[in-house]
Amino acid sequence: MVNIKKWIVPNGIANKVTYENNNGKKTVTIHQTGNTDKGANAVAHAKIQLNGNPREASWHYQADDTQVIQSFEDDAQCWHATDGRGPGNLDSIAIELCINSDGDYKKTLENGAELVKHLLDKHNLSINDVKQHHNWYPKNCPAQLRAGKGSISWNDFLSMVKGKAIEAPDSKVKSATTENKANLKVDGKWGNSTTRALQQYLDTVVDGIISDQVRNNVTNAFYGTTIDFGSGKKGSMAVKDLQSKIGAKVDGLLGPETIGLLQKYLGTTYDKKLSRPSIVVKELQRRLNEGTF
Ligand SMILES: [Zn+2]
């Protein structure tokens, strides 16, 4: 069993970020922290809670690649599910999985899965009682599991909880179907062919056109006729799917925020800008060719 360190938040502080100590313990809710900064690990998140979280939020456990730290007893009704006095906050035990860039992502998931298994056993729950934050409130959390980061999907995570070894990402890459692989020139220039490959990968209409966009520094940096400014600012389906995959706000419009999150997702320099040509586009093209985006 993964080692659980107890750093329980004292009463005076706990009272301000929880309801009563009457948790029904009917489900376990998985979150991911949304913070990829170096050092944003379990210790850092436990300290935020110990010091009186400036956000009106709380969670029972945080896991990283080395350990699990418990901040609240399972009986506490933490504020984590964005559902007020709903079944998420009142009757669920919350786990934050760290996504710090200096951590081993897969190892964190393994520790988190072990913790979930421990809680299911302890409270006599089943695998169907493992929920996403998204089940309580339409927020894209846990974002990386929902997006299949590192080729590990939500179902893979549930398999880990059930104690099945998951397929190594490498062998998944090899078994990726050839239709999912593009044959793009890796030149950092995002034009119609890159859009077409992305659309194919995301399983949306494949026409090479990103429709209904707004003029800005990002959309002006594309090549050829792939950007269609249209008239409605309704945004594009492909961009919506892209945004949902990388954990961005889903409005279908390409702008600095989406490019910034794409840079974080692909691990390239983070400046929210699209150069001509661009490093983040090169990495996108490379991944689309490999079928590993
Ligand atoms: Zn969450």
PDB file of C-alpha atoms and ligand atoms in Angstrom:
ATOM      1  CA  MET A   1       0.000   0.000   0.000  1.00  0.00           C
ATOM      2  CA  VAL A   2       1.163   3.485  -0.812  1.00  0.00           C
ATOM      3  CA  ASN A   3       2.326   5.387   2.241  1.00  0.00           C
ATOM      4  CA  ILE A   4      -0.312   7.868   3.502  1.00  0.00           C
ATOM      5  CA  LYS A   5       1.103  10.770   5.449  1.00  0.00           C
ATOM      6  CA  LYS A   6      -1.390  12.591   7.684  1.00  0.00           C
ATOM      7  CA  TRP A   7      -1.238  16.374   7.740  1.00  0.00           C
ATOM      8  CA  ILE A   8      -4.729  17.034   9.050  1.00  0.00           C
ATOM      9  CA  VAL A   9      -5.942  20.627   8.733  1.00  0.00           C
ATOM     10  CA  PRO A  10      -6.744  21.969  12.210  1.00  0.00           C
ATOM     11  CA  ASN A  11     -10.287  22.826  13.235  1.00  0.00           C
ATOM     12  CA  GLY A  12     -10.221  26.613  13.059  1.00  0.00           C
ATOM     13  CA  ILE A  13      -9.061  26.471   9.445  1.00  0.00           C
ATOM     14  CA  ALA A  14     -11.059  23.387   8.432  1.00  0.00           C
ATOM     15  CA  ASN A  15     -14.364  24.971   9.532  1.00  0.00           C
ATOM     16  CA  LYS A  16     -13.995  27.688   6.917  1.00  0.00           C
ATOM     17  CA  VAL A  17     -13.667  25.365   3.933  1.00  0.00           C
ATOM     18  CA  THR A  18     -15.897  22.384   4.768  1.00  0.00           C
ATOM     19  CA  TYR A  19     -19.470  21.673   5.741  1.00  0.00           C
ATOM     20  CA  GLU A  20     -20.057  19.311   8.671  1.00  0.00           C
ATOM     21  CA  ASN A  21     -18.225  16.109   9.566  1.00  0.00           C
ATOM     22  CA  ASN A  22     -21.023  13.987   8.226  1.00  0.00           C
ATOM     23  CA  ASN A  23     -19.687  12.673   4.925  1.00  0.00           C
ATOM     24  CA  GLY A  24     -21.827   9.799   3.609  1.00  0.00           C
ATOM     25  CA  LYS A  25     -18.700   8.236   2.026  1.00  0.00           C
ATOM     26  CA  LYS A  26     -20.745   6.933  -0.884  1.00  0.00           C
ATOM     27  CA  THR A  27     -18.250   7.721  -3.645  1.00  0.00           C
ATOM     28  CA  VAL A  28     -14.636   8.718  -4.311  1.00  0.00           C
ATOM     29  CA  THR A  29     -14.076  11.728  -6.590  1.00  0.00           C
ATOM     30  CA  ILE A  30     -10.972  12.136  -8.749  1.00  0.00           C
ATOM     31  CA  HIS A  31      -9.540  15.563  -9.557  1.00  0.00           C
ATOM     32  CA  GLN A  32      -6.338  16.701 -11.215  1.00  0.00           C
ATOM     33  CA  THR A  33      -4.758  19.859  -9.846  1.00  0.00           C
ATOM     34  CA  GLY A  34      -4.472  21.823 -13.090  1.00  0.00           C
ATOM     35  CA  ASN A  35      -1.037  23.033 -11.956  1.00  0.00           C
ATOM     36  CA  THR A  36       1.897  21.812 -14.048  1.00  0.00           C
ATOM     37  CA  ASP A  37       4.456  24.030 -12.287  1.00  0.00           C
ATOM     38  CA  LYS A  38       7.594  22.352 -11.010  1.00  0.00           C
ATOM     39  CA  GLY A  39       7.191  21.588  -7.327  1.00  0.00           C
ATOM     40  CA  ALA A  40       3.369  21.660  -7.430  1.00  0.00           C
ATOM     41  CA  ASN A  41       3.378  18.267  -5.739  1.00  0.00           C
ATOM     42  CA  ALA A  42       1.475  16.691  -2.839  1.00  0.00           C
ATOM     43  CA  VAL A  43       3.512  18.552  -0.199  1.00  0.00           C
ATOM     44  CA  ALA A  44       2.802  21.899  -1.874  1.00  0.00           C
ATOM     45  CA  HIS A  45      -0.929  21.207  -2.109  1.00  0.00           C
ATOM     46  CA  ALA A  46      -1.147  19.889   1.450  1.00  0.00           C
ATOM     47  CA  LYS A  47       0.605  23.052   2.649  1.00  0.00           C
ATOM     48  CA  ILE A  48      -1.894  25.255   0.822  1.00  0.00           C
ATOM     49  CA  GLN A  49      -4.641  23.544   2.812  1.00  0.00           C
ATOM     50  CA  LEU A  50      -2.756  23.622   6.120  1.00  0.00           C
ATOM     51  CA  ASN A  51      -2.113  27.338   5.753  1.00  0.00           C
ATOM     52  CA  GLY A  52      -5.784  28.150   5.151  1.00  0.00           C
ATOM     53  CA  ASN A  53      -6.544  27.814   1.460  1.00  0.00           C
ATOM     54  CA  PRO A  54      -7.190  31.289   0.005  1.00  0.00           C
ATOM     55  CA  ARG A  55      -9.653  29.621  -2.393  1.00  0.00           C
ATOM     56  CA  GLU A  56     -12.939  28.393  -0.954  1.00  0.00           C
ATOM     57  CA  ALA A  57     -11.942  24.824  -1.616  1.00  0.00           C
ATOM     58  CA  SER A  58     -10.766  21.701   0.157  1.00  0.00           C
ATOM     59  CA  TRP A  59     -10.081  18.045  -0.587  1.00  0.00           C
ATOM     60  CA  HIS A  60      -9.273  14.989   1.503  1.00  0.00           C
ATOM     61  CA  TYR A  61      -6.155  13.593  -0.160  1.00  0.00           C
ATOM     62  CA  GLN A  62      -3.455  14.686  -2.601  1.00  0.00           C
ATOM     63  CA  ALA A  63      -1.241  12.208  -4.401  1.00  0.00           C
ATOM     64  CA  ASP A  64       1.972  12.672  -6.346  1.00  0.00           C
ATOM     65  CA  ASP A  65       4.607  10.283  -7.680  1.00  0.00           C
ATOM     66  CA  THR A  66       6.164   9.688  -4.256  1.00  0.00           C
ATOM     67  CA  GLN A  67       3.379   9.744  -1.688  1.00  0.00           C
ATOM     68  CA  VAL A  68      -0.177  10.447  -0.586  1.00  0.00           C
ATOM     69  CA  ILE A  69      -0.943  13.131   1.982  1.00  0.00           C
ATOM     70  CA  GLN A  70      -4.256  13.254   3.814  1.00  0.00           C
ATOM     71  CA  SER A  71      -5.536  16.713   4.804  1.00  0.00           C
ATOM     72  CA  PHE A  72      -9.045  15.921   6.067  1.00  0.00           C
ATOM     73  CA  GLU A  73     -10.556  12.866   7.732  1.00  0.00           C
ATOM     74  CA  ASP A  74     -12.913  10.913   5.466  1.00  0.00           C
ATOM     75  CA  ASP A  75     -15.855  12.174   7.559  1.00  0.00           C
ATOM     76  CA  ALA A  76     -15.283  15.803   6.540  1.00  0.00           C
ATOM     77  CA  GLN A  77     -17.547  17.274   3.860  1.00  0.00           C
ATOM     78  CA  CYS A  78     -14.977  19.036   1.708  1.00  0.00           C
ATOM     79  CA  TRP A  79     -15.672  21.694  -0.924  1.00  0.00           C
ATOM     80  CA  HIS A  80     -14.324  20.118  -4.089  1.00  0.00           C
ATOM     81  CA  ALA A  81     -17.189  19.164  -6.388  1.00  0.00           C
ATOM     82  CA  THR A  82     -18.642  22.608  -7.293  1.00  0.00           C
ATOM     83  CA  ASP A  83     -22.102  21.246  -6.448  1.00  0.00           C
ATOM     84  CA  GLY A  84     -22.838  23.158  -3.230  1.00  0.00           C
ATOM     85  CA  ARG A  85     -24.693  20.942  -0.806  1.00  0.00           C
ATOM     86  CA  GLY A  86     -24.900  18.235  -3.442  1.00  0.00           C
ATOM     87  CA  PRO A  87     -23.840  14.577  -3.400  1.00  0.00           C
ATOM     88  CA  GLY A  88     -20.305  15.495  -4.489  1.00  0.00           C
ATOM     89  CA  ASN A  89     -19.472  17.783  -1.592  1.00  0.00           C
ATOM     90  CA  LEU A  90     -21.620  16.027   1.002  1.00  0.00           C
ATOM     91  CA  ASP A  91     -21.078  12.327   0.341  1.00  0.00           C
ATOM     92  CA  SER A  92     -17.854  11.921  -1.613  1.00  0.00           C
ATOM     93  CA  ILE A  93     -14.179  11.663  -0.684  1.00  0.00           C
ATOM     94  CA  ALA A  94     -11.962  13.887  -2.821  1.00  0.00           C
ATOM     95  CA  ILE A  95      -8.556  13.053  -4.247  1.00  0.00           C
ATOM     96  CA  GLU A  96      -6.368  15.567  -6.075  1.00  0.00           C
ATOM     97  CA  LEU A  97      -3.820  13.974  -8.407  1.00  0.00           C
ATOM     98  CA  CYS A  98      -0.807  16.238  -8.952  1.00  0.00           C
ATOM     99  CA  ILE A  99       0.342  16.977 -12.505  1.00  0.00           C
ATOM    100  CA  ASN A 100       3.568  18.855 -11.675  1.00  0.00           C
ATOM    101  CA  SER A 101       5.912  18.733 -14.666  1.00  0.00           C
ATOM    102  CA  ASP A 102       8.821  17.497 -12.516  1.00  0.00           C
ATOM    103  CA  GLY A 103       6.791  14.492 -11.338  1.00  0.00           C
ATOM    104  CA  ASP A 104       6.369  11.061 -12.912  1.00  0.00           C
ATOM    105  CA  TYR A 105       2.803  11.304 -14.239  1.00  0.00           C
ATOM    106  CA  LYS A 106       2.194   7.561 -14.523  1.00  0.00           C
ATOM    107  CA  LYS A 107       3.590   6.879 -11.049  1.00  0.00           C
ATOM    108  CA  THR A 108       1.239   9.539  -9.637  1.00  0.00           C
ATOM    109  CA  LEU A 109      -1.697   7.752 -11.252  1.00  0.00           C
ATOM    110  CA  GLU A 110      -0.506   4.440  -9.810  1.00  0.00           C
ATOM    111  CA  ASN A 111      -0.312   5.941  -6.303  1.00  0.00           C
ATOM    112  CA  GLY A 112      -3.731   7.544  -6.792  1.00  0.00           C
ATOM    113  CA  ALA A 113      -5.193   4.234  -7.987  1.00  0.00           C
ATOM    114  CA  GLU A 114      -3.809   2.457  -4.937  1.00  0.00           C
ATOM    115  CA  LEU A 115      -5.355   5.078  -2.691  1.00  0.00           C
ATOM    116  CA  VAL A 116      -8.722   4.711  -4.443  1.00  0.00           C
ATOM    117  CA  LYS A 117      -8.577   0.947  -4.014  1.00  0.00           C
ATOM    118  CA  HIS A 118      -7.794   1.406  -0.309  1.00  0.00           C
ATOM    119  CA  LEU A 119     -10.785   3.759   0.109  1.00  0.00           C
ATOM    120  CA  LEU A 120     -13.149   1.460  -1.798  1.00  0.00           C
ATOM    121  CA  ASP A 121     -12.151  -1.416   0.493  1.00  0.00           C
ATOM    122  CA  LYS A 122     -12.331   0.717   3.625  1.00  0.00           C
ATOM    123  CA  HIS A 123     -15.827   2.049   2.916  1.00  0.00           C
ATOM    124  CA  ASN A 124     -17.237  -0.998   1.164  1.00  0.00           C
ATOM    125  CA  LEU A 125     -17.640   0.695  -2.213  1.00  0.00           C
ATOM    126  CA  SER A 126     -17.348  -0.617  -5.785  1.00  0.00           C
ATOM    127  CA  ILE A 127     -15.535   0.539  -8.910  1.00  0.00           C
ATOM    128  CA  ASN A 128     -18.825   2.172 -10.021  1.00  0.00           C
ATOM    129  CA  ASP A 129     -18.471   4.527  -7.080  1.00  0.00           C
ATOM    130  CA  VAL A 130     -15.319   6.111  -8.509  1.00  0.00           C
ATOM    131  CA  LYS A 131     -16.400   9.437  -9.996  1.00  0.00           C
ATOM    132  CA  GLN A 132     -14.865  12.309 -11.882  1.00  0.00           C
ATOM    133  CA  HIS A 133     -15.335  15.904 -10.703  1.00  0.00           C
ATOM    134  CA  HIS A 134     -17.082  16.197 -14.091  1.00  0.00           C
ATOM    135  CA  ASN A 135     -19.813  13.835 -12.833  1.00  0.00           C
ATOM    136  CA  TRP A 136     -20.921  16.470 -10.299  1.00  0.00           C
ATOM    137  CA  TYR A 137     -20.398  19.624 -12.309  1.00  0.00           C
ATOM    138  CA  PRO A 138     -19.639  20.275 -16.015  1.00  0.00           C
ATOM    139  CA  LYS A 139     -15.991  21.121 -15.426  1.00  0.00           C
ATOM    140  CA  ASN A 140     -13.207  19.485 -17.437  1.00  0.00           C
ATOM    141  CA  CYS A 141     -11.684  17.732 -14.425  1.00  0.00           C
ATOM    142  CA  PRO A 142      -9.722  15.499 -14.149  1.00  0.00           C
ATOM    143  CA  ALA A 143      -8.577  17.132 -17.420  1.00  0.00           C
ATOM    144  CA  GLN A 144      -5.533  15.009 -18.254  1.00  0.00           C
ATOM    145  CA  LEU A 145      -7.259  11.674 -17.623  1.00  0.00           C
ATOM    146  CA  ARG A 146     -10.256  12.872 -19.617  1.00  0.00           C
ATOM    147  CA  ALA A 147      -7.903  13.802 -22.462  1.00  0.00           C
ATOM    148  CA  GLY A 148      -5.937  10.548 -22.263  1.00  0.00           C
ATOM    149  CA  LYS A 149      -2.584  12.216 -21.501  1.00  0.00           C
ATOM    150  CA  GLY A 150       0.320   9.802 -21.868  1.00  0.00           C
ATOM    151  CA  SER A 151      -2.064   7.371 -23.595  1.00  0.00           C
ATOM    152  CA  ILE A 152      -3.728   6.673 -20.224  1.00  0.00           C
ATOM    153  CA  SER A 153      -7.498   7.069 -20.408  1.00  0.00           C
ATOM    154  CA  TRP A 154     -10.065   7.262 -17.615  1.00  0.00           C
ATOM    155  CA  ASN A 155     -10.898   3.615 -18.231  1.00  0.00           C
ATOM    156  CA  ASP A 156      -7.200   2.750 -17.973  1.00  0.00           C
ATOM    157  CA  PHE A 157      -7.155   4.496 -14.602  1.00  0.00           C
ATOM    158  CA  LEU A 158     -10.153   2.454 -13.454  1.00  0.00           C
ATOM    159  CA  SER A 159      -8.302  -0.672 -14.588  1.00  0.00           C
ATOM    160  CA  MET A 160      -5.363   0.401 -12.439  1.00  0.00           C
ATOM    161  CA  VAL A 161      -7.744   0.681  -9.486  1.00  0.00           C
ATOM    162  CA  LYS A 162      -9.013  -2.805 -10.264  1.00  0.00           C
ATOM    163  CA  GLY A 163      -5.414  -3.944 -10.113  1.00  0.00           C
ATOM    164  CA  LYS A 164      -4.864  -4.710 -13.774  1.00  0.00           C
ATOM    165  CA  ALA A 165      -1.583  -3.665 -15.274  1.00  0.00           C
ATOM    166  CA  ILE A 166      -2.175  -1.192 -18.049  1.00  0.00           C
ATOM    167  CA  GLU A 167      -0.628  -1.457 -21.455  1.00  0.00           C
ATOM    168  CA  ALA A 168       2.551   0.565 -21.632  1.00  0.00           C
ATOM    169  CA  PRO A 169       2.064   3.721 -23.691  1.00  0.00           C
ATOM    170  CA  ASP A 170       4.772   2.494 -26.086  1.00  0.00           C
ATOM    171  CA  SER A 171       2.919  -0.634 -27.107  1.00  0.00           C
ATOM    172  CA  LYS A 172      -0.245   1.429 -27.597  1.00  0.00           C
ATOM    173  CA  VAL A 173       1.576   3.718 -29.976  1.00  0.00           C
ATOM    174  CA  LYS A 174       2.649   0.713 -32.019  1.00  0.00           C
ATOM    175  CA  SER A 175      -0.896  -0.596 -32.185  1.00  0.00           C
ATOM    176  CA  ALA A 176      -2.334   2.785 -33.225  1.00  0.00           C
ATOM    177  CA  THR A 177      -4.171   2.401 -36.504  1.00  0.00           C
ATOM    178  CA  THR A 178      -2.507   3.770 -39.585  1.00  0.00           C
ATOM    179  CA  GLU A 179      -5.531   6.000 -40.312  1.00  0.00           C
ATOM    180  CA  ASN A 180      -4.597   7.922 -37.197  1.00  0.00           C
ATOM    181  CA  LYS A 181      -1.142   8.681 -38.512  1.00  0.00           C
ATOM    182  CA  ALA A 182      -0.551  11.671 -40.728  1.00  0.00           C
ATOM    183  CA  ASN A 183       2.256  12.252 -43.169  1.00  0.00           C
ATOM    184  CA  LEU A 184       2.895  15.926 -42.621  1.00  0.00           C
ATOM    185  CA  LYS A 185       5.978  17.925 -43.423  1.00  0.00           C
ATOM    186  CA  VAL A 186       7.261  18.931 -39.960  1.00  0.00           C
ATOM    187  CA  ASP A 187       7.894  22.581 -40.806  1.00  0.00           C
ATOM    188  CA  GLY A 188       5.985  24.434 -38.072  1.00  0.00           C
ATOM    189  CA  LYS A 189       3.640  25.967 -40.644  1.00  0.00           C
ATOM    190  CA  TRP A 190      -0.011  25.357 -39.764  1.00  0.00           C
ATOM    191  CA  GLY A 191      -1.923  25.333 -43.033  1.00  0.00           C
ATOM    192  CA  ASN A 192      -4.709  23.270 -44.574  1.00  0.00           C
ATOM    193  CA  SER A 193      -2.895  19.924 -44.459  1.00  0.00           C
ATOM    194  CA  THR A 194      -2.094  20.241 -40.740  1.00  0.00           C
ATOM    195  CA  THR A 195      -5.718  21.161 -40.063  1.00  0.00           C
ATOM    196  CA  ARG A 196      -6.881  18.193 -42.122  1.00  0.00           C
ATOM    197  CA  ALA A 197      -4.611  15.829 -40.163  1.00  0.00           C
ATOM    198  CA  LEU A 198      -5.816  17.271 -36.857  1.00  0.00           C
ATOM    199  CA  GLN A 199      -9.459  16.940 -37.900  1.00  0.00           C
ATOM    200  CA  GLN A 200      -8.849  13.345 -38.915  1.00  0.00           C
ATOM    201  CA  TYR A 201      -7.176  12.669 -35.583  1.00  0.00           C
ATOM    202  CA  LEU A 202      -9.964  14.329 -33.590  1.00  0.00           C
ATOM    203  CA  ASP A 203     -12.621  12.553 -35.633  1.00  0.00           C
ATOM    204  CA  THR A 204     -14.440  15.678 -36.816  1.00  0.00           C
ATOM    205  CA  VAL A 205     -15.392  16.781 -40.339  1.00  0.00           C
ATOM    206  CA  VAL A 206     -12.213  16.691 -42.453  1.00  0.00           C
ATOM    207  CA  ASP A 207     -12.123  19.720 -44.772  1.00  0.00           C
ATOM    208  CA  GLY A 208      -8.872  21.458 -43.856  1.00  0.00           C
ATOM    209  CA  ILE A 209     -10.780  24.583 -42.811  1.00  0.00           C
ATOM    210  CA  ILE A 210     -11.039  26.079 -39.325  1.00  0.00           C
ATOM    211  CA  SER A 211     -14.288  27.978 -39.594  1.00  0.00           C
ATOM    212  CA  ASP A 212     -15.821  31.049 -37.951  1.00  0.00           C
ATOM    213  CA  GLN A 213     -12.698  32.472 -36.315  1.00  0.00           C
ATOM    214  CA  VAL A 214     -11.886  35.929 -34.984  1.00  0.00           C
ATOM    215  CA  ARG A 215      -8.940  37.963 -36.259  1.00  0.00           C
ATOM    216  CA  ASN A 216      -6.120  38.133 -33.745  1.00  0.00           C
ATOM    217  CA  ASN A 217      -2.354  37.581 -33.556  1.00  0.00           C
ATOM    218  CA  VAL A 218      -2.872  33.835 -33.395  1.00  0.00           C
ATOM    219  CA  THR A 219      -5.284  33.352 -36.280  1.00  0.00           C
ATOM    220  CA  ASN A 220      -3.232  35.754 -38.416  1.00  0.00           C
ATOM    221  CA  ALA A 221      -0.210  33.448 -38.022  1.00  0.00           C
ATOM    222  CA  PHE A 222      -1.759  30.536 -39.932  1.00  0.00           C
ATOM    223  CA  TYR A 223      -0.815  29.652 -43.513  1.00  0.00           C
ATOM    224  CA  GLY A 224      -2.893  29.302 -46.674  1.00  0.00           C
ATOM    225  CA  THR A 225      -6.663  29.299 -46.494  1.00  0.00           C
ATOM    226  CA  THR A 226      -7.072  27.095 -43.447  1.00  0.00           C
ATOM    227  CA  ILE A 227      -8.565  29.873 -41.321  1.00  0.00           C
ATOM    228  CA  ASP A 228     -12.020  30.995 -42.356  1.00  0.00           C
ATOM    229  CA  PHE A 229     -13.059  34.121 -40.509  1.00  0.00           C
ATOM    230  CA  GLY A 230     -16.685  33.631 -41.502  1.00  0.00           C
ATOM    231  CA  SER A 231     -19.123  36.020 -39.912  1.00  0.00           C
ATOM    232  CA  GLY A 232     -20.644  34.417 -36.866  1.00  0.00           C
ATOM    233  CA  LYS A 233     -17.709  33.974 -34.431  1.00  0.00           C
ATOM    234  CA  LYS A 234     -19.346  30.670 -33.693  1.00  0.00           C
ATOM    235  CA  GLY A 235     -16.028  28.901 -33.631  1.00  0.00           C
ATOM    236  CA  SER A 236     -15.037  25.588 -35.147  1.00  0.00           C
ATOM    237  CA  MET A 237     -15.925  22.047 -34.124  1.00  0.00           C
ATOM    238  CA  ALA A 238     -12.327  20.900 -34.580  1.00  0.00           C
ATOM    239  CA  VAL A 239     -11.105  23.687 -32.280  1.00  0.00           C
ATOM    240  CA  LYS A 240     -13.749  22.770 -29.722  1.00  0.00           C
ATOM    241  CA  ASP A 241     -12.536  19.173 -29.731  1.00  0.00           C
ATOM    242  CA  LEU A 242      -8.941  20.374 -29.526  1.00  0.00           C
ATOM    243  CA  GLN A 243      -9.779  22.638 -26.576  1.00  0.00           C
ATOM    244  CA  SER A 244     -11.588  19.880 -24.767  1.00  0.00           C
ATOM    245  CA  LYS A 245      -8.603  17.579 -25.299  1.00  0.00           C
ATOM    246  CA  ILE A 246      -6.064  20.035 -23.875  1.00  0.00           C
ATOM    247  CA  GLY A 247      -8.254  21.319 -21.050  1.00  0.00           C
ATOM    248  CA  ALA A 248      -8.946  24.790 -22.484  1.00  0.00           C
ATOM    249  CA  LYS A 249     -12.179  26.759 -22.331  1.00  0.00           C
ATOM    250  CA  VAL A 250     -14.352  25.273 -25.080  1.00  0.00           C
ATOM    251  CA  ASP A 251     -15.527  28.113 -27.335  1.00  0.00           C
ATOM    252  CA  GLY A 252     -14.184  26.945 -30.705  1.00  0.00           C
ATOM    253  CA  LEU A 253     -12.090  30.096 -31.137  1.00  0.00           C
ATOM    254  CA  LEU A 254      -8.312  30.054 -31.517  1.00  0.00           C
ATOM    255  CA  GLY A 255      -6.592  32.637 -29.364  1.00  0.00           C
ATOM    256  CA  PRO A 256      -3.616  33.077 -27.019  1.00  0.00           C
ATOM    257  CA  GLU A 257      -5.178  31.011 -24.194  1.00  0.00           C
ATOM    258  CA  THR A 258      -5.749  27.971 -26.406  1.00  0.00           C
ATOM    259  CA  ILE A 259      -2.261  28.229 -27.921  1.00  0.00           C
ATOM    260  CA  GLY A 260      -0.771  28.573 -24.411  1.00  0.00           C
ATOM    261  CA  LEU A 261      -2.517  25.410 -23.236  1.00  0.00           C
ATOM    262  CA  LEU A 262      -1.484  23.604 -26.421  1.00  0.00           C
ATOM    263  CA  GLN A 263       2.112  24.603 -25.641  1.00  0.00           C
ATOM    264  CA  LYS A 264       1.744  23.232 -22.115  1.00  0.00           C
ATOM    265  CA  TYR A 265       0.105  20.060 -23.400  1.00  0.00           C
ATOM    266  CA  LEU A 266       2.881  19.453 -25.903  1.00  0.00           C
ATOM    267  CA  GLY A 267       5.619  20.597 -23.527  1.00  0.00           C
ATOM    268  CA  THR A 268       7.038  23.339 -25.746  1.00  0.00           C
ATOM    269  CA  THR A 269       7.968  26.903 -24.762  1.00  0.00           C
ATOM    270  CA  TYR A 270       4.996  28.645 -23.124  1.00  0.00           C
ATOM    271  CA  ASP A 271       4.413  32.146 -24.474  1.00  0.00           C
ATOM    272  CA  LYS A 272       0.813  31.930 -25.829  1.00  0.00           C
ATOM    273  CA  LYS A 273       2.073  33.096 -29.217  1.00  0.00           C
ATOM    274  CA  LEU A 274       2.122  31.487 -32.613  1.00  0.00           C
ATOM    275  CA  SER A 275       5.227  32.370 -34.610  1.00  0.00           C
ATOM    276  CA  ARG A 276       5.675  31.914 -38.336  1.00  0.00           C
ATOM    277  CA  PRO A 277       6.854  29.125 -38.386  1.00  0.00           C
ATOM    278  CA  SER A 278       6.224  27.873 -34.894  1.00  0.00           C
ATOM    279  CA  ILE A 279       7.827  25.326 -32.563  1.00  0.00           C
ATOM    280  CA  VAL A 280       4.526  24.226 -31.025  1.00  0.00           C
ATOM    281  CA  VAL A 281       3.125  23.551 -34.521  1.00  0.00           C
ATOM    282  CA  LYS A 282       6.227  21.499 -35.350  1.00  0.00           C
ATOM    283  CA  GLU A 283       5.618  19.368 -32.278  1.00  0.00           C
ATOM    284  CA  LEU A 284       1.922  19.053 -33.165  1.00  0.00           C
ATOM    285  CA  GLN A 285       2.850  17.905 -36.686  1.00  0.00           C
ATOM    286  CA  ARG A 286       5.383  15.435 -35.323  1.00  0.00           C
ATOM    287  CA  ARG A 287       2.808  13.969 -32.924  1.00  0.00           C
ATOM    288  CA  LEU A 288       0.124  13.781 -35.611  1.00  0.00           C
ATOM    289  CA  ASN A 289       2.593  11.882 -37.807  1.00  0.00           C
ATOM    290  CA  GLU A 290       3.298   9.492 -34.954  1.00  0.00           C
ATOM    291  CA  GLY A 291      -0.379   9.172 -34.047  1.00  0.00           C
ATOM    292  CA  THR A 292       0.442  10.123 -30.455  1.00  0.00           C
ATOM    293  CA  PHE A 293      -1.195  13.536 -30.067  1.00  0.00           C
TER     294      PHE A 293
HETATM  295 ZN    ZN B   1     -11.718  18.981  -9.864  1.00  0.00          ZN
END
